[in-house]
PDB file of C-alpha atoms in Angstrom:
ATOM      1  CA  MET R1042       0.000   0.000   0.000  1.00 41.00           C
ATOM      2  CA  GLY R1043       1.342   3.413  -0.865  1.00 43.00           C
ATOM      3  CA  PHE R1044       0.239   7.017  -0.783  1.00 42.00           C
ATOM      4  CA  LEU R1045       1.432   9.805  -2.995  1.00 42.00           C
ATOM      5  CA  VAL R1046       2.591  12.672  -0.837  1.00 42.00           C
ATOM      6  CA  ASP R1047       3.512  16.209  -1.843  1.00 42.00           C
ATOM      7  CA  LEU R1048       6.356  17.487   0.321  1.00 43.00           C
ATOM      8  CA  LYS R1049       6.398  21.131  -0.742  1.00 42.00           C
ATOM      9  CA  GLU R1050       7.320  23.455   2.123  1.00 43.00           C
ATOM     10  CA  ASP R1051       4.298  25.721   1.643  1.00 43.00           C
ATOM     11  CA  ASN R1052       1.752  22.939   2.175  1.00 41.00           C
ATOM     12  CA  PRO R1053      -0.100  22.845   5.501  1.00 40.00           C
ATOM     13  CA  PRO R1054       0.513  19.751   7.662  1.00 40.00           C
ATOM     14  CA  PHE R1055      -1.523  16.705   6.672  1.00 39.00           C
ATOM     15  CA  ARG R1056      -4.054  15.963   9.370  1.00 38.00           C
ATOM     16  CA  GLY R1057      -5.668  12.576   9.415  1.00 40.00           C
ATOM     17  CA  LYS R1058      -5.803   9.156  10.982  1.00 41.00           C
ATOM     18  CA  HIS R1059      -2.372   8.292   9.537  1.00 42.00           C
ATOM     19  CA  GLU R1060       0.171  11.118   9.607  1.00 42.00           C
ATOM     20  CA  PRO R1061       3.447   9.786   8.161  1.00 43.00           C
ATOM     21  CA  PHE R1062       5.119  13.226   8.058  1.00 40.00           C
ATOM     22  CA  SER R1063       4.402  16.503   9.794  1.00 38.00           C
ATOM     23  CA  LYS R1064       4.387  18.471   6.512  1.00 37.00           C
ATOM     24  CA  ALA R1065       2.680  16.394   3.882  1.00 41.00           C
ATOM     25  CA  GLU R1066      -0.362  16.665   1.715  1.00 43.00           C
ATOM     26  CA  VAL R1067      -1.913  13.908  -0.368  1.00 46.00           C
ATOM     27  CA  ALA R1068      -1.303  14.883  -3.978  1.00 47.00           C
ATOM     28  CA  PRO R1069      -2.521  13.693  -7.374  1.00 48.00           C
ATOM     29  CA  ALA R1070      -0.267  11.256  -9.223  1.00 49.00           C
ATOM     30  CA  SER R1071       0.427  13.905 -11.861  1.00 53.00           C
ATOM     31  CA  SER R1072       2.166  16.182  -9.342  1.00 51.00           C
ATOM     32  CA  ARG R1073       5.835  16.799 -10.172  1.00 52.00           C
ATOM     33  CA  SER R1074       7.147  16.634  -6.589  1.00 61.00           C
ATOM     34  CA  THR R1075       5.627  13.429  -5.298  1.00 62.00           C
ATOM     35  CA  LEU R1076       6.973  10.439  -3.501  1.00 64.00           C
ATOM     36  CA  ILE R1077       5.319   7.192  -2.522  1.00 67.00           C
ATOM     37  CA  VAL R1078       4.982   6.736   1.222  1.00 71.00           C
ATOM     38  CA  ARG R1079       4.597   3.130   2.227  1.00 82.00           C
ATOM     39  CA  MET R1080       2.672   2.577   5.425  1.00 92.00           C
ATOM     40  CA  ARG R1081       3.693  -0.021   8.007  1.00 95.00           C
ATOM     41  CA  GLN R1082       1.752  -1.106  11.045  1.00 95.00           C
ATOM     42  CA  VAL R1083       3.687  -0.386  14.240  1.00 96.00           C
ATOM     43  CA  VAL R1084       2.868  -1.757  17.682  1.00 96.00           C
ATOM     44  CA  LEU R1085       3.867   0.425  20.641  1.00 96.00           C
ATOM     45  CA  HIS R1086       4.020  -0.895  24.187  1.00 97.00           C
ATOM     46  CA  PRO R1087       5.690   0.128  27.447  1.00 97.00           C
ATOM     47  CA  GLY R1088       9.157  -1.330  27.930  1.00 96.00           C
ATOM     48  CA  GLU R1089      11.614  -1.291  30.795  1.00 93.00           C
ATOM     49  CA  ASN R1090      12.645   1.837  32.688  1.00 94.00           C
ATOM     50  CA  GLY R1091       9.825   3.967  31.273  1.00 95.00           C
ATOM     51  CA  TYR R1092      10.862   3.502  27.640  1.00 97.00           C
ATOM     52  CA  TRP R1093       8.418   2.755  24.825  1.00 97.00           C
ATOM     53  CA  VAL R1094       9.063  -0.172  22.493  1.00 98.00           C
ATOM     54  CA  ALA R1095       8.026  -0.025  18.830  1.00 97.00           C
ATOM     55  CA  GLU R1096       7.788  -3.176  16.716  1.00 97.00           C
ATOM     56  CA  VAL R1097       6.846  -3.781  13.084  1.00 97.00           C
ATOM     57  CA  PRO R1098       5.085  -7.167  12.901  1.00 96.00           C
ATOM     58  CA  SER R1099       5.449  -7.419   9.108  1.00 96.00           C
ATOM     59  CA  LEU R1100       9.265  -6.989   9.246  1.00 97.00           C
ATOM     60  CA  PRO R1101      10.748  -9.731  11.465  1.00 96.00           C
ATOM     61  CA  GLY R1102      13.221  -8.324  13.976  1.00 96.00           C
ATOM     62  CA  CYS R1103      12.404  -4.679  13.181  1.00 97.00           C
ATOM     63  CA  ILE R1104      12.189  -3.176  16.653  1.00 97.00           C
ATOM     64  CA  SER R1105      13.244   0.056  18.316  1.00 97.00           C
ATOM     65  CA  GLN R1106      12.545   2.116  21.418  1.00 97.00           C
ATOM     66  CA  GLY R1107      12.421   5.650  22.729  1.00 97.00           C
ATOM     67  CA  ALA R1108      12.045   7.624  25.951  1.00 97.00           C
ATOM     68  CA  SER R1109       8.614   8.776  24.705  1.00 97.00           C
ATOM     69  CA  LYS R1110       6.060   7.461  22.220  1.00 96.00           C
ATOM     70  CA  GLU R1111       7.083  10.173  19.772  1.00 96.00           C
ATOM     71  CA  GLU R1112      10.774   9.262  20.051  1.00 97.00           C
ATOM     72  CA  ALA R1113       9.982   5.556  19.627  1.00 97.00           C
ATOM     73  CA  ILE R1114       8.028   6.368  16.448  1.00 97.00           C
ATOM     74  CA  THR R1115      10.895   8.480  15.110  1.00 96.00           C
ATOM     75  CA  HIS R1116      13.325   5.646  15.783  1.00 97.00           C
ATOM     76  CA  ILE R1117      11.104   2.963  14.257  1.00 97.00           C
ATOM     77  CA  ARG R1118      10.714   5.026  11.061  1.00 96.00           C
ATOM     78  CA  GLU R1119      14.505   4.999  10.758  1.00 96.00           C
ATOM     79  CA  ALA R1120      14.637   1.273  11.565  1.00 97.00           C
ATOM     80  CA  ILE R1121      11.995   0.469   8.925  1.00 96.00           C
ATOM     81  CA  GLY R1122      13.986   2.321   6.264  1.00 95.00           C
ATOM     82  CA  GLN R1123      17.196   0.574   7.265  1.00 96.00           C
ATOM     83  CA  TRP R1124      15.477  -2.844   7.400  1.00 96.00           C
ATOM     84  CA  ILE R1125      14.055  -2.427   3.882  1.00 95.00           C
ATOM     85  CA  GLU R1126      17.309  -1.020   2.498  1.00 95.00           C
ATOM     86  CA  ALA R1127      19.291  -3.958   3.932  1.00 96.00           C
ATOM     87  CA  ALA R1128      16.837  -6.540   2.582  1.00 96.00           C
ATOM     88  CA  GLU R1129      16.888  -5.007  -0.890  1.00 95.00           C
ATOM     89  CA  SER R1130      20.690  -4.736  -0.943  1.00 96.00           C
ATOM     90  CA  LEU R1131      20.877  -8.459  -0.124  1.00 96.00           C
ATOM     91  CA  GLY R1132      18.372  -9.295  -2.855  1.00 96.00           C
ATOM     92  CA  ARG R1133      15.746 -10.428  -0.351  1.00 95.00           C
ATOM     93  CA  ASP R1134      12.031  -9.833  -0.647  1.00 94.00           C
ATOM     94  CA  VAL R1135      10.448  -7.181   1.539  1.00 95.00           C
ATOM     95  CA  PRO R1136       7.276  -8.632   3.068  1.00 95.00           C
ATOM     96  CA  ALA R1137       4.026  -6.921   2.145  1.00 93.00           C
ATOM     97  CA  GLU R1138       2.167  -5.090   4.894  1.00 94.00           C
ATOM     98  CA  THR R1139      -1.069  -6.882   5.734  1.00 91.00           C
ATOM     99  CA  PHE R1140      -2.246  -4.802   8.710  1.00 92.00           C
ATOM    100  CA  ASP R1141      -3.215  -8.069  10.406  1.00 91.00           C
ATOM    101  CA  VAL R1142      -2.325  -7.250  14.019  1.00 91.00           C
ATOM    102  CA  HIS R1143      -5.325  -7.335  16.317  1.00 91.00           C
ATOM    103  CA  VAL R1144      -5.285  -6.445  19.986  1.00 90.00           C
ATOM    104  CA  CYS R1145      -7.919  -7.967  22.218  1.00 93.00           C
ATOM    105  CA  VAL R1146      -8.632  -8.597  25.862  1.00 95.00           C
ATOM    106  CA  VAL R1147      -9.307 -12.140  27.082  1.00 95.00           C
ATOM    107  CA  GLY R1148     -10.591 -13.221  30.433  1.00 96.00           C
ATOM    108  CA  VAL R1149      -8.766 -15.883  32.418  1.00 95.00           C
ATOM    109  CA  ASP R1150     -10.188 -17.961  35.217  1.00 94.00           C
ATOM    110  CA  SER R1151      -8.775 -17.202  38.655  1.00 89.00           C
ATOM    111  CA  PRO R1152      -7.885 -20.161  40.858  1.00 83.00           C
TER     112      PRO R1152
END
């Protein structure tokens, strides 16, 4: 899945459910300054010592952390790029994103 994004400086920040960049606006495919932004599902959860852990289920071993959620997201963006770059340089396939992670709550019987 990809989105075409216009990264011109004079565009207002893109506001929506998925905000891959702070200054981005969805643009038509005919736009001259476009780039395809590939979305990846990221799971954030509290880690040790107050850090936040970010994992990408579709990219095995792609994990990072940060002192805040925002920092963890910044770091995982970098890790995703590096993971994909390394896979491609080794001639390996990059798994497709399926957005299949589901979080649920289950009850357990107490003894």
